[in-house]
Amino acid sequence: MLPGRLCWVPLLLALGVGSGSGNGSSGGSRRRRLLAAKVNKHKPWIETSYHGVITENNDTVILDPPLVALDKDAPVPFAGEICAFKIHGQELPFEAVVLNKTSGEGRLRAKSPIDCELQKEYTFIIQAYDCGAGPRETAWKKSHKAVVHIQVKDVNEFAPTFKEPAYRAIVTEGKIYDSILQVEAIDEDCSPQYSQICNYEIVTTDVPFAIDRNGNIRNTEKLSYDKQRQYEILVTAYDCGQKPAAQDTLVQVDVKPVCKPGWQDWTKRIEYQPGSGSVPLFPSIHLETCDGAVSSLQVTAELQTNYIGKGCDRETYSEKSLQKLCGASSGIIDLLPSPSAATNWTAGLLVDSSEMIFKFDGRQGAKVPDGIVPKNLTDQFTITMWMKHGPSPGLRAEKETILCNSDKTEMNRHHYALYVHNCRLVFLLRKDFDQADTFRPAEFHWKLDQICDKEWHYYVINVEFPVVTLYMDGATYEPYLVTNDWPIHPSHIAMQLTVGACWQGGEVTKPRFAQFFHGSLASLTIRPGKMESQKVISCLQACKEGLDINSLESLGQGIKYHFNPSQSILVMEGDDIGNVNRALQKVSYINSRQFPTAGVRRLRVSSKVQCFGEDVCISIPDVDAYVMVLQAIEPQITLRGTDRFWRPASQFESARGVILFPDIKIVSTFAKAEAPGDLKTTAPKSAVLEEMLHNLDFCDILVLGGDLDPRQECLELSHSELHQRHLDATNSTAGYSIYGVGSMSRYEQVLRHIRYRNWHPTSLEARRFRIKCSELNGRYTSNEFNLEVSVLHEVRVSDKEHVNHLIVQPPFLQSVHHPESRSSIQRSSVVPSIATVVIIISVCMLVFVVAMGVYRVRIAHQHFIQESEAAKEAEMDWDDSALTITVNPMEKHQEPGHGEEETEGEEEEEADEDLSSSSSDSDDSEEEEEPGTGRGRHEQSGARQAQLEWDDSTLPY
């Protein structure tokens, strides 16, 4: 069916022919067709093909040629006119309309918006229809079919977009790349003009990169890893319509160093906090082989501590304390002790006091006093020392004496000596002549590189004549050369033992030192009669710091490892690089000292690589790092206790004596910063003292004000107290020295048993003592705790008319008298001999005598209560006009004869004890010395001889 416009009224109706006659209807139709055929003789004509263009988002189609239909029946009405154009196809977005029926001109247009991105071209069939024979005639004619091809013209409506939001590339430094990477952008427009990317541009300025039209990025100069490790640049794109990208893309270029085989991801500085245990050194380290064909790897980690103390961080206790800690036998003699009044032969030597290291510069020597070392060392003895020695100066190497025992005068015979000669250690031992006059081993030589390597080493010479064994750093070395010599004939010439040089007493005009030592020595000892065991030797030279492996069982399979004895060198070997990496990550540093030596410990990791086949193996650079041991918290050692008290003279004379420090307390604290409670405040942190526990290595009790007189006084301490606490002590007139590594509580217990005795205390007024304790051989010292002990002398009060002067009569202390009818008062009073104390005691005694007298009268005579109260109110102003007190220092006190006087003595003793103590702490100390009564007071007959006697039987109130 034709479009609506072609629905014409049949031609016969237009001509006025009716259709109602029944019989003539079919005949009428035939007549109309014949008539129409005569009128509409020709078909419309159009071009065979059309080409059109339509711009997207527009409805007008521009055709070439224009859409025009012709009909040869023109100008006949209807038959020569064009009524319609028909498009053949399904769901085409176009329609054709007749603009002029007579001329046959038409137009092709879009029924809906055309999108080029959905369809770029359209092809369809079109036909033209004339109007038929008349307005009602349906006998129209149609043209032939023409092909219409329409192209959609694109509009640049879309901006370019990149395929990736960001790009990343890795380049190696020092190279120029033609293309590092390529960025790519797309455009959703349909036409080549607008859908193609015609240009790329780097937006970021001042970068050494360029980009071409295809999006290839290259570097314009050689990149340096050290200069800049990463670049970030922004890139945009333009389509051929010069429309820029909606959003720039980020390009990240990482610069990596030239692939050099070596260890990666390790830090040069490793901090170690004291007390933190085992700290991993390289928790993330791994080996970069640069694709080298490695078959096996050997790694050596070395902790270099030769500049710390004596080769590494060791305990800095005194040699005696170390020997005791390691279980060495007793009898050690220290030939290089700390300078003191008793050991003054080292006072002139150069010394590093922190480590007790003695430095010898080739001009010094020390004479060991006679009697320090016995003349006969027997066939068994041990010499130990720490030595640091370098090559001998000068072209002609001379003997450098460490230890020498030679003739003091007349002759120049060396009885035994230890010296260095041409980097060889030589021990000389000339035995005395006895029954056999034969050659005997006399010189023992050791040739070791360590003797002149300028490093600290521990040497032990065990002598079991004729066998002499050298231990160096725990390893055993036999002498490579032993020479024999004749024994030394006996003589009456005295011998001189020296350190750092040898004494030349004969064959010279003036005796002098010779063969000086160049180097450093420490802990030079000799032990006559005994040899040290391998276990003790290893303990004495053991380092307290070293390398360690966390979790040995977690090491990978195929890993072999080995430590040297001091654990300063660790060697690991394996075939798998990954397992070796994991094993090295478990290597740690450990320092077991509570107060380690602060400073740097250098650390080196070296590697040896083996490759498959005949390939050239890669070379692995060494890792040079260091461990920084931080400063330990310094303890503040404090001694506390009673610093002054009095004791009766009888206690000083007794077998037990007087305990000096019954309540001594040793406390160590450190300051810890504490943040303020309010986090918003900016107030500085306050320091809080926290208590810490550690050992002590000695406590010295010094006598102040002159040495002790051994004829009448001494300091005593039971040896069992020392032995059960594994401590030692030395006693002299200057004081008492307790030494040995032990806890603070052990030292407290020992100090609380120090006793002072004096067999003639009558001439003694007071004694002063001082305690000072130490940790780590004086590295940390306590405060100086001073104690003053005074003697309470006995005095007697007898029946006299006037009071005798008490040593010195104070100007403000007058004689006191009571009426003649009253009984005279006899009383023993205890007063210190010091003038000030005498004054205080005298006044207080008078007050307490009256007070206690009133108290007893109140108990015995209840009916005199009022009089007693009156007397108590006047106790400071009582009438003493007729009272006579006589002081007789030479009179001995007699024991009370009845229970009432004993009770009175107990009450008065409480007052005496209050007078004899300067603080409440002194009362506690007396309670520790003697058992107390039910009221907490103590009784002992020796302490009661200085009590007061009071006869108040005839004293009225």
PDB file of C-alpha atoms in Angstrom, residues 263-376:
ATOM      1  CA  TRP A 263      74.819  -7.461  49.514  1.00  0.00           C
ATOM      2  CA  GLN A 264      71.682  -5.349  49.492  1.00  0.00           C
ATOM      3  CA  ASP A 265      69.326  -3.879  52.129  1.00  0.00           C
ATOM      4  CA  TRP A 266      71.664  -3.517  55.104  1.00  0.00           C
ATOM      5  CA  THR A 267      72.313  -0.560  57.377  1.00  0.00           C
ATOM      6  CA  LYS A 268      75.732   0.732  58.226  1.00  0.00           C
ATOM      7  CA  ARG A 269      74.941   1.646  61.853  1.00  0.00           C
ATOM      8  CA  ILE A 270      73.359  -0.819  64.268  1.00  0.00           C
ATOM      9  CA  GLU A 271      72.543   0.541  67.727  1.00  0.00           C
ATOM     10  CA  TYR A 272      72.774  -1.718  70.757  1.00  0.00           C
ATOM     11  CA  GLN A 273      71.041  -0.789  73.997  1.00  0.00           C
ATOM     12  CA  PRO A 274      72.719  -2.390  77.052  1.00  0.00           C
ATOM     13  CA  GLY A 275      70.637  -5.210  78.446  1.00  0.00           C
ATOM     14  CA  SER A 276      68.735  -5.821  75.206  1.00  0.00           C
ATOM     15  CA  GLY A 277      70.135  -9.320  74.715  1.00  0.00           C
ATOM     16  CA  SER A 278      70.723 -10.581  71.193  1.00  0.00           C
ATOM     17  CA  VAL A 279      70.092  -7.970  68.468  1.00  0.00           C
ATOM     18  CA  PRO A 280      69.961  -8.984  64.746  1.00  0.00           C
ATOM     19  CA  LEU A 281      72.585  -7.225  62.652  1.00  0.00           C
ATOM     20  CA  PHE A 282      71.163  -7.616  59.125  1.00  0.00           C
ATOM     21  CA  PRO A 283      67.481  -8.588  59.336  1.00  0.00           C
ATOM     22  CA  SER A 284      66.782  -7.841  55.623  1.00  0.00           C
ATOM     23  CA  ILE A 285      70.111  -8.481  53.913  1.00  0.00           C
ATOM     24  CA  HIS A 286      70.241 -10.442  50.660  1.00  0.00           C
ATOM     25  CA  LEU A 287      72.800 -11.051  47.958  1.00  0.00           C
ATOM     26  CA  GLU A 288      72.440  -9.621  44.436  1.00  0.00           C
ATOM     27  CA  THR A 289      74.272 -11.855  41.976  1.00  0.00           C
ATOM     28  CA  CYS A 290      73.204 -10.058  38.736  1.00  0.00           C
ATOM     29  CA  ASP A 291      72.108 -13.385  37.285  1.00  0.00           C
ATOM     30  CA  GLY A 292      75.530 -14.860  37.948  1.00  0.00           C
ATOM     31  CA  ALA A 293      75.708 -18.640  37.922  1.00  0.00           C
ATOM     32  CA  VAL A 294      76.709 -19.150  41.550  1.00  0.00           C
ATOM     33  CA  SER A 295      77.217 -22.716  42.725  1.00  0.00           C
ATOM     34  CA  SER A 296      78.258 -22.089  46.353  1.00  0.00           C
ATOM     35  CA  LEU A 297      78.795 -19.204  48.733  1.00  0.00           C
ATOM     36  CA  GLN A 298      80.963 -18.779  51.837  1.00  0.00           C
ATOM     37  CA  VAL A 299      80.304 -15.824  54.128  1.00  0.00           C
ATOM     38  CA  THR A 300      82.594 -14.661  56.950  1.00  0.00           C
ATOM     39  CA  ALA A 301      81.282 -12.182  59.534  1.00  0.00           C
ATOM     40  CA  GLU A 302      83.950 -10.638  61.737  1.00  0.00           C
ATOM     41  CA  LEU A 303      83.348  -8.448  64.781  1.00  0.00           C
ATOM     42  CA  GLN A 304      86.402  -6.233  65.252  1.00  0.00           C
ATOM     43  CA  THR A 305      86.773  -5.300  68.919  1.00  0.00           C
ATOM     44  CA  ASN A 306      90.546  -5.166  69.287  1.00  0.00           C
ATOM     45  CA  TYR A 307      90.429  -1.487  70.250  1.00  0.00           C
ATOM     46  CA  ILE A 308      87.916  -2.066  73.080  1.00  0.00           C
ATOM     47  CA  GLY A 309      89.655  -2.623  76.409  1.00  0.00           C
ATOM     48  CA  LYS A 310      91.926  -5.644  76.201  1.00  0.00           C
ATOM     49  CA  GLY A 311      90.782  -6.889  72.803  1.00  0.00           C
ATOM     50  CA  CYS A 312      87.040  -6.985  73.482  1.00  0.00           C
ATOM     51  CA  ASP A 313      84.505  -6.097  76.129  1.00  0.00           C
ATOM     52  CA  ARG A 314      85.530  -8.149  79.146  1.00  0.00           C
ATOM     53  CA  GLU A 315      84.729  -7.829  82.812  1.00  0.00           C
ATOM     54  CA  THR A 316      86.773  -4.995  84.307  1.00  0.00           C
ATOM     55  CA  TYR A 317      86.919  -6.366  87.809  1.00  0.00           C
ATOM     56  CA  SER A 318      90.277  -6.611  89.516  1.00  0.00           C
ATOM     57  CA  GLU A 319      92.432  -9.584  88.664  1.00  0.00           C
ATOM     58  CA  LYS A 320      91.816 -11.144  92.070  1.00  0.00           C
ATOM     59  CA  SER A 321      88.071 -10.840  91.643  1.00  0.00           C
ATOM     60  CA  LEU A 322      88.200 -12.329  88.160  1.00  0.00           C
ATOM     61  CA  GLN A 323      90.326 -15.202  89.362  1.00  0.00           C
ATOM     62  CA  LYS A 324      87.779 -15.948  92.070  1.00  0.00           C
ATOM     63  CA  LEU A 325      84.876 -15.688  89.619  1.00  0.00           C
ATOM     64  CA  CYS A 326      86.512 -18.195  87.306  1.00  0.00           C
ATOM     65  CA  GLY A 327      87.258 -20.630  90.117  1.00  0.00           C
ATOM     66  CA  ALA A 328      91.028 -20.193  90.060  1.00  0.00           C
ATOM     67  CA  SER A 329      93.039 -21.550  92.949  1.00  0.00           C
ATOM     68  CA  SER A 330      93.977 -19.165  95.722  1.00  0.00           C
ATOM     69  CA  GLY A 331      97.400 -17.675  96.225  1.00  0.00           C
ATOM     70  CA  ILE A 332      97.544 -15.391  93.218  1.00  0.00           C
ATOM     71  CA  ILE A 333     100.021 -12.512  93.479  1.00  0.00           C
ATOM     72  CA  ASP A 334      99.219  -9.420  91.436  1.00  0.00           C
ATOM     73  CA  LEU A 335     102.435  -7.862  90.165  1.00  0.00           C
ATOM     74  CA  LEU A 336     100.678  -4.853  88.585  1.00  0.00           C
ATOM     75  CA  PRO A 337      98.057  -3.868  91.171  1.00  0.00           C
ATOM     76  CA  SER A 338      96.303  -0.537  91.381  1.00  0.00           C
ATOM     77  CA  PRO A 339      98.572   2.038  93.019  1.00  0.00           C
ATOM     78  CA  SER A 340      97.806   2.412  96.709  1.00  0.00           C
ATOM     79  CA  ALA A 341      99.575   2.869 100.024  1.00  0.00           C
ATOM     80  CA  ALA A 342     100.134  -0.883 100.313  1.00  0.00           C
ATOM     81  CA  THR A 343     100.986  -1.422  96.630  1.00  0.00           C
ATOM     82  CA  ASN A 344     103.004   1.649  95.777  1.00  0.00           C
ATOM     83  CA  TRP A 345     105.519   0.118  93.369  1.00  0.00           C
ATOM     84  CA  THR A 346     103.195   0.819  90.421  1.00  0.00           C
ATOM     85  CA  ALA A 347     102.632   4.464  91.348  1.00  0.00           C
ATOM     86  CA  GLY A 348     105.227   5.780  88.878  1.00  0.00           C
ATOM     87  CA  LEU A 349     103.976   3.841  85.856  1.00  0.00           C
ATOM     88  CA  LEU A 350     101.742   5.153  83.098  1.00  0.00           C
ATOM     89  CA  VAL A 351      98.309   3.677  83.671  1.00  0.00           C
ATOM     90  CA  ASP A 352      94.865   3.776  82.137  1.00  0.00           C
ATOM     91  CA  SER A 353      92.858   3.746  85.357  1.00  0.00           C
ATOM     92  CA  SER A 354      89.577   2.718  83.701  1.00  0.00           C
ATOM     93  CA  GLU A 355      90.973  -0.637  82.592  1.00  0.00           C
ATOM     94  CA  MET A 356      94.104  -0.858  84.811  1.00  0.00           C
ATOM     95  CA  ILE A 357      96.334  -1.043  81.747  1.00  0.00           C
ATOM     96  CA  PHE A 358      99.970  -0.142  82.304  1.00  0.00           C
ATOM     97  CA  LYS A 359     101.839   1.378  79.384  1.00  0.00           C
ATOM     98  CA  PHE A 360     105.596   1.009  79.100  1.00  0.00           C
ATOM     99  CA  ASP A 361     107.452   3.389  76.785  1.00  0.00           C
ATOM    100  CA  GLY A 362     110.938   1.866  77.069  1.00  0.00           C
ATOM    101  CA  ARG A 363     112.041   4.105  79.935  1.00  0.00           C
ATOM    102  CA  GLN A 364     110.173   2.723  82.915  1.00  0.00           C
ATOM    103  CA  GLY A 365     110.436  -0.210  85.246  1.00  0.00           C
ATOM    104  CA  ALA A 366     108.975  -1.147  88.610  1.00  0.00           C
ATOM    105  CA  LYS A 367     110.634  -2.884  91.544  1.00  0.00           C
ATOM    106  CA  VAL A 368     108.425  -5.373  93.330  1.00  0.00           C
ATOM    107  CA  PRO A 369     109.134  -5.127  97.085  1.00  0.00           C
ATOM    108  CA  ASP A 370     110.734  -8.038  98.872  1.00  0.00           C
ATOM    109  CA  GLY A 371     108.331 -10.490 100.405  1.00  0.00           C
ATOM    110  CA  ILE A 372     105.583 -10.034  97.807  1.00  0.00           C
ATOM    111  CA  VAL A 373     106.682 -13.085  95.818  1.00  0.00           C
ATOM    112  CA  PRO A 374     108.379 -16.001  97.589  1.00  0.00           C
ATOM    113  CA  LYS A 375     111.942 -16.746  96.554  1.00  0.00           C
ATOM    114  CA  ASN A 376     111.198 -20.388  95.842  1.00  0.00           C
TER     115      ASN A 376
END
